[in-house]
Coordinates of C-alpha atoms in Angstrom, one line a residue:
Chain A
M1 CA 0.0 0.0 0.0
A2 CA 3.0 2.3 0.7
G3 CA 3.6 3.2 -3.0
N4 CA 0.0 3.8 -3.6
G5 CA -0.1 7.5 -2.6
T6 CA 2.8 8.6 -4.7
N7 CA 1.5 6.6 -7.6
A8 CA -1.8 8.3 -7.4
V9 CA -0.2 11.7 -7.4
R10 CA 1.9 10.7 -10.3
R11 CA -1.1 9.5 -12.2
R12 CA -3.0 12.6 -11.6
L13 CA -0.1 14.8 -12.8
K14 CA 0.0 12.6 -15.9
R15 CA -3.6 13.0 -16.4
C16 CA -3.3 16.8 -16.3
R17 CA -0.6 16.7 -19.0
W18 CA -2.9 14.8 -21.2
L19 CA -5.8 17.1 -20.5
W20 CA -4.7 19.6 -23.1
P21 CA -5.1 17.5 -26.2
V22 CA -8.3 16.2 -24.7
M23 CA -9.7 19.6 -24.2
A24 CA -8.6 20.6 -27.7
G25 CA -10.3 17.5 -29.0
A26 CA -13.5 18.4 -27.1
V27 CA -13.6 21.8 -28.7
V28 CA -13.2 20.3 -32.1
A29 CA -15.9 17.8 -31.4
W30 CA -18.2 20.4 -29.7
P31 CA -20.6 21.2 -32.5
G32 CA -21.0 17.5 -33.3
W33 CA -22.4 16.4 -30.0
V34 CA -23.7 19.3 -28.1
G35 CA -26.4 20.0 -30.6
S36 CA -27.4 16.4 -31.3
E37 CA -30.6 14.8 -29.9
P38 CA -30.2 12.7 -26.7
P39 CA -30.3 9.1 -27.8
E40 CA -33.7 7.5 -27.6
P41 CA -33.9 4.9 -24.9
P42 CA -33.7 1.2 -25.8
P43 CA -37.1 -0.1 -26.9
F44 CA -37.6 -2.1 -23.7
S45 CA -36.1 -2.5 -20.3
P46 CA -32.9 -4.4 -20.6
R47 CA -32.8 -8.1 -19.6
S48 CA -29.7 -10.2 -19.2
G49 CA -28.9 -13.1 -21.5
Y50 CA -29.1 -15.1 -18.2
E51 CA -32.9 -14.8 -18.3
F52 CA -33.0 -16.3 -21.8
A53 CA -30.5 -19.1 -21.1
R54 CA -31.6 -22.7 -20.5
P55 CA -31.9 -23.9 -17.0
E56 CA -28.9 -26.2 -17.4
T57 CA -26.8 -23.3 -18.5
R58 CA -27.9 -21.1 -15.7
A59 CA -27.2 -23.9 -13.2
I60 CA -23.6 -24.0 -14.4
Q61 CA -23.2 -20.3 -14.0
D62 CA -24.7 -20.3 -10.5
D63 CA -22.5 -23.1 -9.2
E64 CA -19.3 -21.5 -8.0
F65 CA -17.6 -24.9 -8.3
A66 CA -18.9 -26.1 -11.6
N67 CA -18.6 -22.7 -13.4
P68 CA -15.6 -23.2 -15.8
G69 CA -15.1 -19.4 -16.0
L70 CA -13.6 -19.5 -12.6
F71 CA -10.4 -21.0 -14.1
W72 CA -10.0 -17.8 -16.0
I73 CA -10.5 -15.8 -12.9
E74 CA -7.9 -17.9 -11.1
R75 CA -5.4 -17.4 -13.8
G76 CA -6.2 -13.7 -13.9
A77 CA -5.6 -13.5 -10.2
E78 CA -2.1 -15.1 -10.7
L79 CA -1.2 -12.8 -13.6
W80 CA -2.2 -9.8 -11.6
T81 CA 0.9 -10.1 -9.4
V82 CA 3.4 -11.3 -12.0
S83 CA 6.2 -8.8 -12.6
V84 CA 7.3 -8.3 -16.1
G85 CA 9.6 -6.0 -18.2
D86 CA 12.8 -4.2 -17.3
G87 CA 10.9 -2.3 -14.6
E88 CA 9.7 -5.5 -13.0
R89 CA 6.2 -4.2 -12.9
S90 CA 2.9 -6.1 -12.3
C91 CA -0.7 -4.9 -12.3
H92 CA -0.4 -5.1 -8.6
S93 CA 2.6 -2.8 -8.4
C94 CA 0.6 0.0 -9.9
H95 CA -2.9 -0.7 -8.8
G96 CA -2.5 -2.6 -5.6
A97 CA -5.1 -5.2 -4.8
A98 CA -7.5 -6.0 -7.6
T99 CA -10.4 -4.8 -5.5
A100 CA -9.2 -1.3 -6.6
M101 CA -10.8 -2.2 -9.9
A102 CA -14.3 -2.4 -8.4
G103 CA -16.8 -0.8 -10.8
V104 CA -14.2 -0.2 -13.5
A105 CA -15.4 -2.8 -16.0
A106 CA -18.9 -1.5 -15.8
T107 CA -17.7 1.7 -17.5
Y108 CA -16.0 0.2 -20.5
P109 CA -15.6 0.8 -23.4
K110 CA -14.3 4.2 -22.6
I111 CA -12.3 7.0 -24.2
D112 CA -8.6 6.7 -23.6
E113 CA -7.4 10.1 -22.5
V114 CA -4.0 9.8 -24.1
T115 CA -5.2 9.1 -27.7
G116 CA -8.8 10.3 -27.4
R117 CA -9.9 7.0 -28.9
L118 CA -12.4 4.5 -27.6
V119 CA -10.9 1.4 -26.0
N120 CA -12.4 -1.7 -24.4
L121 CA -11.2 -3.4 -21.3
E122 CA -8.9 -5.9 -23.1
Q123 CA -7.3 -3.0 -25.0
R124 CA -6.9 -1.0 -21.8
I125 CA -5.1 -3.9 -20.2
N126 CA -2.8 -4.1 -23.3
L127 CA -2.2 -0.3 -23.0
C128 CA -1.0 -0.8 -19.5
R129 CA 1.4 -3.4 -20.8
T130 CA 2.9 -1.3 -23.6
R131 CA 2.8 2.1 -21.8
H132 CA 3.6 1.2 -18.3
M133 CA 5.3 -2.2 -18.3
D134 CA 7.4 -2.0 -21.5
V135 CA 6.2 -5.4 -22.8
Q136 CA 4.4 -6.5 -25.8
P137 CA 0.6 -6.5 -25.8
Y138 CA -1.1 -9.8 -25.4
L139 CA -2.6 -11.2 -28.6
P140 CA -6.3 -10.5 -29.1
E141 CA -8.5 -13.2 -27.6
S142 CA -5.4 -14.9 -26.0
D143 CA -5.8 -16.8 -22.8
P144 CA -3.8 -14.4 -20.5
L145 CA -5.7 -11.4 -21.9
L146 CA -9.1 -12.9 -21.4
S147 CA -8.0 -14.2 -17.9
L148 CA -7.0 -10.7 -16.8
S149 CA -10.1 -9.0 -18.3
T150 CA -12.4 -11.6 -16.8
Y151 CA -10.6 -11.1 -13.4
V152 CA -10.9 -7.4 -13.7
T153 CA -14.6 -7.7 -14.7
R154 CA -15.1 -10.0 -11.7
Q155 CA -14.3 -7.0 -9.5
S156 CA -17.5 -5.3 -10.9
A157 CA -19.8 -8.3 -10.5
G158 CA -23.2 -7.1 -9.4
E159 CA -22.5 -3.5 -10.5
P160 CA -24.8 -1.8 -13.0
L161 CA -23.4 -1.2 -16.5
R162 CA -22.9 2.5 -16.9
V163 CA -20.9 3.6 -20.0
R164 CA -20.5 7.2 -20.9
I165 CA -21.7 8.3 -24.3
D166 CA -21.1 12.1 -23.9
G167 CA -18.2 14.2 -25.1
P168 CA -15.8 12.4 -27.4
A169 CA -17.6 9.1 -26.9
R170 CA -20.7 10.4 -28.6
A171 CA -19.4 10.0 -32.2
W172 CA -18.4 6.4 -31.4
F173 CA -21.8 5.8 -29.9
E174 CA -23.5 7.1 -33.1
R175 CA -21.3 4.9 -35.2
G176 CA -22.2 1.9 -33.0
R177 CA -25.9 2.6 -33.3
E178 CA -25.5 2.7 -37.1
L179 CA -23.7 -0.6 -37.2
Y180 CA -26.3 -2.1 -35.0
R181 CA -28.9 -1.3 -37.6
E182 CA -26.9 -2.0 -40.7
R183 CA -28.0 -5.1 -42.7
V184 CA -25.0 -7.3 -43.5
G185 CA -24.1 -10.6 -45.0
Q186 CA -25.7 -13.0 -47.4
M187 CA -28.6 -13.2 -44.9
N188 CA -28.8 -9.4 -45.1
V189 CA -29.8 -8.9 -41.4
A190 CA -29.0 -6.3 -38.7
C191 CA -28.5 -6.9 -35.0
T192 CA -31.6 -4.9 -34.3
Q193 CA -33.8 -7.3 -36.3
C194 CA -33.0 -10.2 -34.0
H195 CA -32.1 -8.6 -30.7
D196 CA -34.8 -5.8 -30.6
Q197 CA -37.5 -7.0 -32.9
R198 CA -37.4 -10.8 -32.4
V199 CA -36.5 -11.2 -28.8
G200 CA -37.9 -14.5 -27.4
H201 CA -38.4 -16.1 -30.8
R202 CA -36.6 -19.2 -31.7
L203 CA -33.8 -19.5 -34.3
R204 CA -33.6 -23.3 -34.5
A205 CA -33.1 -24.3 -30.9
E206 CA -31.8 -21.0 -29.7
R207 CA -34.0 -18.5 -27.9
I208 CA -33.1 -15.0 -29.1
S209 CA -32.1 -12.7 -26.2
Q210 CA -31.6 -9.0 -26.3
G211 CA -27.9 -9.6 -27.2
Q212 CA -26.7 -7.9 -24.0
I213 CA -23.0 -8.0 -23.0
N214 CA -23.3 -7.7 -19.2
G215 CA -22.0 -11.2 -19.0
F216 CA -18.9 -10.7 -21.2
P217 CA -16.2 -11.9 -21.3
A218 CA -18.4 -15.0 -20.9
Y219 CA -17.6 -18.7 -20.8
L220 CA -19.3 -20.2 -23.9
L221 CA -20.2 -23.9 -23.7
R222 CA -20.1 -24.2 -27.5
W223 CA -16.4 -23.3 -27.6
G224 CA -15.3 -24.4 -24.2
T225 CA -13.6 -21.1 -23.6
V226 CA -14.1 -17.6 -22.3
S227 CA -14.9 -15.3 -25.2
S228 CA -14.8 -11.5 -25.5
A229 CA -17.9 -9.5 -26.6
H230 CA -16.1 -8.9 -29.9
R231 CA -15.7 -12.6 -30.5
R232 CA -19.5 -13.0 -29.9
F233 CA -20.2 -10.2 -32.4
Q234 CA -18.1 -12.1 -34.9
F235 CA -20.1 -15.2 -34.4
C236 CA -23.4 -13.4 -35.0
N237 CA -21.9 -11.9 -38.1
E238 CA -20.7 -15.3 -39.3
Q239 CA -24.1 -16.8 -38.7
A240 CA -25.5 -14.2 -41.0
R241 CA -22.7 -15.1 -43.5
A242 CA -21.2 -11.7 -43.1
E243 CA -17.5 -11.0 -43.0
P244 CA -16.7 -10.5 -39.3
L245 CA -14.7 -7.4 -38.3
P246 CA -11.4 -7.8 -36.6
I247 CA -11.4 -8.2 -32.8
G248 CA -10.4 -4.9 -31.3
S249 CA -11.4 -2.9 -34.4
D250 CA -12.8 0.6 -34.0
D251 CA -16.1 -0.5 -35.5
Y252 CA -16.6 -3.4 -33.0
N253 CA -15.6 -1.0 -30.2
A254 CA -18.2 1.4 -31.4
L255 CA -20.7 -1.4 -31.5
Q256 CA -19.7 -2.6 -28.1
L257 CA -20.3 0.9 -26.7
Y258 CA -23.7 1.1 -28.2
V259 CA -24.6 -2.4 -27.0
A260 CA -23.3 -1.7 -23.5
W261 CA -25.4 1.5 -23.4
R262 CA -28.5 -0.4 -24.4
G263 CA -27.8 -2.5 -21.3
T264 CA -27.4 0.4 -18.9
G265 CA -28.3 -0.7 -15.5
L266 CA -27.9 -4.5 -16.1
L267 CA -25.7 -6.0 -13.5
V268 CA -22.3 -7.3 -14.5
E269 CA -22.1 -11.1 -14.4
A270 CA -18.6 -12.5 -14.0
P271 CA -18.1 -15.2 -15.0
A272 CA -21.3 -15.6 -17.0
V273 CA -21.9 -18.9 -18.8
R274 CA -23.7 -19.0 -22.1
R275 CA -24.3 -21.6 -24.7
Chain B
M1 CA -52.9 -3.1 -53.2
R2 CA -51.8 -4.7 -56.4
M3 CA -48.9 -3.2 -58.3
V4 CA -47.0 -4.2 -61.3
L5 CA -43.3 -4.1 -61.0
A6 CA -40.9 -5.3 -63.6
V7 CA -37.5 -6.1 -62.3
W8 CA -34.9 -6.9 -64.9
L9 CA -31.6 -7.9 -63.4
P10 CA -28.8 -7.3 -65.9
A11 CA -27.6 -10.5 -67.4
V12 CA -23.9 -10.8 -67.2
V13 CA -22.7 -11.5 -70.7
T14 CA -19.4 -13.2 -70.3
L15 CA -17.1 -14.4 -72.9
A16 CA -15.9 -17.8 -72.0
A17 CA -12.4 -16.9 -73.0
A18 CA -12.3 -13.7 -70.9
A19 CA -13.6 -15.2 -67.7
P20 CA -13.4 -18.9 -67.8
S21 CA -14.0 -19.2 -64.0
T22 CA -17.6 -18.0 -64.3
A23 CA -18.2 -20.3 -67.3
G24 CA -20.3 -17.6 -68.9
S25 CA -23.3 -18.1 -66.7
D26 CA -25.0 -15.5 -64.6
P27 CA -25.9 -16.9 -61.2
I28 CA -29.1 -14.9 -61.1
A29 CA -32.0 -15.8 -63.3
I30 CA -33.9 -12.9 -65.0
Y31 CA -37.4 -12.7 -63.6
Q32 CA -40.5 -10.5 -63.7
I33 CA -42.7 -9.5 -60.8
V34 CA -46.4 -9.3 -61.6
G35 CA -48.5 -8.1 -58.8
D36 CA -47.5 -10.1 -55.7
A37 CA -46.0 -13.0 -57.6
I38 CA -43.3 -14.1 -60.0
P39 CA -45.6 -16.2 -62.1
A40 CA -43.0 -17.9 -64.4
P41 CA -40.6 -20.6 -63.2
L42 CA -37.0 -19.3 -63.0
D43 CA -35.2 -20.2 -66.2
D44 CA -38.2 -22.2 -67.2
L45 CA -37.0 -25.0 -64.9
D46 CA -39.0 -27.8 -63.5
G47 CA -38.8 -28.3 -59.7
D48 CA -38.4 -31.6 -57.9
P49 CA -40.3 -31.9 -54.6
A50 CA -38.0 -34.5 -53.1
R51 CA -34.9 -32.4 -53.7
G52 CA -36.9 -29.3 -52.4
R53 CA -37.7 -31.0 -49.2
A54 CA -34.0 -31.9 -48.6
I55 CA -33.1 -28.2 -49.2
V56 CA -35.7 -27.0 -46.8
A57 CA -34.7 -29.5 -44.1
G58 CA -31.0 -29.1 -44.5
R59 CA -28.3 -26.5 -44.1
K60 CA -28.6 -25.4 -47.7
G61 CA -32.0 -23.6 -47.3
N62 CA -31.9 -23.6 -43.5
C63 CA -35.6 -22.8 -43.6
L64 CA -36.1 -24.6 -40.3
A65 CA -34.0 -22.0 -38.6
C66 CA -37.0 -19.7 -38.8
H67 CA -40.0 -21.9 -39.8
Q68 CA -41.9 -24.8 -38.5
A69 CA -42.5 -27.4 -41.3
P70 CA -43.8 -31.0 -41.4
I71 CA -40.3 -32.4 -41.3
P72 CA -40.4 -34.4 -38.1
E73 CA -36.9 -36.0 -38.4
E74 CA -35.4 -32.5 -37.8
P75 CA -35.7 -31.8 -34.1
F76 CA -35.5 -28.0 -33.8
H77 CA -37.7 -25.7 -35.8
G78 CA -37.5 -21.9 -35.3
N79 CA -40.4 -19.5 -35.1
L80 CA -39.2 -16.2 -36.5
G81 CA -41.4 -16.7 -39.5
P82 CA -44.9 -18.3 -39.9
P83 CA -45.3 -22.1 -40.0
L84 CA -45.0 -23.6 -43.5
D85 CA -47.6 -26.3 -42.8
G86 CA -50.5 -25.8 -45.3
I87 CA -48.6 -23.1 -47.2
G88 CA -49.4 -24.8 -50.5
S89 CA -53.1 -24.1 -50.0
R90 CA -52.5 -20.5 -48.9
A91 CA -50.2 -19.4 -51.6
S92 CA -49.7 -20.0 -55.3
A93 CA -46.4 -21.2 -56.8
G94 CA -45.9 -17.7 -58.2
A95 CA -46.5 -16.1 -54.8
L96 CA -44.1 -18.5 -53.1
R97 CA -41.5 -17.7 -55.8
L98 CA -41.6 -13.9 -55.0
R99 CA -41.3 -14.7 -51.3
L100 CA -38.2 -16.7 -51.8
V101 CA -36.6 -14.5 -54.5
A102 CA -37.4 -11.0 -53.3
P103 CA -39.3 -11.0 -50.0
R104 CA -38.4 -7.4 -49.3
T105 CA -40.6 -6.2 -52.1
L106 CA -43.5 -7.3 -49.8
N107 CA -42.0 -6.3 -46.5
P108 CA -38.9 -4.1 -46.6
D109 CA -38.1 -5.0 -42.9
T110 CA -38.3 -8.7 -43.1
V111 CA -35.6 -11.0 -41.7
M112 CA -36.5 -13.5 -44.4
P113 CA -33.4 -13.6 -46.7
A114 CA -33.6 -13.1 -50.4
F115 CA -32.5 -16.6 -51.5
H116 CA -31.8 -15.7 -55.1
Q117 CA -30.0 -12.3 -54.9
V118 CA -26.3 -11.2 -55.1
E119 CA -26.6 -7.4 -55.6
G120 CA -27.0 -4.9 -52.8
L121 CA -25.5 -7.0 -50.0
R122 CA -22.8 -5.7 -47.7
R123 CA -19.8 -7.6 -46.2
V124 CA -20.8 -11.0 -47.6
L125 CA -18.6 -13.8 -46.2
A126 CA -15.9 -14.6 -48.8
P127 CA -16.9 -18.1 -49.8
H128 CA -20.5 -17.0 -50.4
R129 CA -19.7 -13.7 -52.3
G130 CA -21.2 -13.5 -55.7
S131 CA -23.4 -16.6 -55.4
P132 CA -27.0 -16.6 -54.3
I133 CA -28.1 -18.8 -51.3
L134 CA -30.1 -21.0 -53.7
T135 CA -29.7 -21.4 -57.5
A136 CA -32.6 -21.0 -59.9
Q137 CA -33.0 -24.9 -59.9
E138 CA -33.0 -25.0 -56.1
I139 CA -35.6 -22.3 -55.9
E140 CA -37.9 -24.3 -58.2
D141 CA -37.2 -27.5 -56.2
V142 CA -38.2 -25.7 -53.0
I143 CA -41.4 -24.3 -54.6
A144 CA -42.3 -27.8 -55.9
Y145 CA -42.0 -29.1 -52.4
L146 CA -43.9 -26.2 -50.7
V147 CA -46.9 -26.5 -53.1
T148 CA -47.3 -30.1 -51.8
L149 CA -47.9 -28.8 -48.2
R150 CA -51.7 -28.7 -48.2

């Protein structure tokens, strides 16, 4: 705990340094978002995918011993304290106990103050590696990255989703909403057609949920692994025979922001289990 | 409301020498919408009901993803669209053809895919790009099956 105070001060100073470009960015972005309409609320009150899941699936999620997502949390907890790079730094050496991350995951994706761009939790973890630990970023969807993001998300379990869509995030939000409504693929369908307009209907054996991401990263039974929200977006795209976008792409981040906003107030589930 | 719409999709005239891979054939048949139907069989083809049933039941048409149909050996039928039981007594072959080929002329917001279309689609997965979900022959096979559902 001793180093925490100085670290906090250093962080705050750093943040001030970055405030200038951020403020400049805000001024540039000003006419774009200040005048625009507040987004219309989602067409219904949000409901977690948990409510749509089969009883067997829910039972696995509810059982703290059977839930396979806990392995990712265990590995994440180990990685939290592993020192790497020339500076011999770990997540713990900057942030202290992981409980310091309480509530954080519920606010992602979020604008990175350094670049002014939207990043999701996995990317934020990789930014810590490249900026503060002098090591390579983890590969997208790799086991250590998902372990850490699941572990950090675990610290927000039970907290309501609350992403910000004002300021520089607004343009990303608008892009995400556009993507959510864009018909793609050989099937020529948009997210909204299934997850707003056909909720509760069956596609083969699957009951269509609202497509919420309060459970992501989630353990997917079909793949036997934890999966990021972006990987799930890819799967829905592939099912519609649409080219998936890259994991970590700006467009999927924008879509993730919109989908997270649609789920505002849903409680974070970590580790969630889905089919 | 009845309207007459003539839709002429441009035939791709390919010289076999210039593009041997496409073998000089347009994957999309030319068709004409009359009222709420496409009265003439695509490319004047005859459909085969047994082949049509296999397309409806299998992954090719994947109709059961969204529709209930009297195909008991397949366990899971979706319900995004109306059941297909009895469709043959509710709709003519021409009306079924329009619903398979260009369902958005009837309902622009439908989730029912256009099974015989390649234009106007975005980000189509590479292996499927440029080919319709069902060929003209397969469309006629599916219709031949659907009209038997009475």
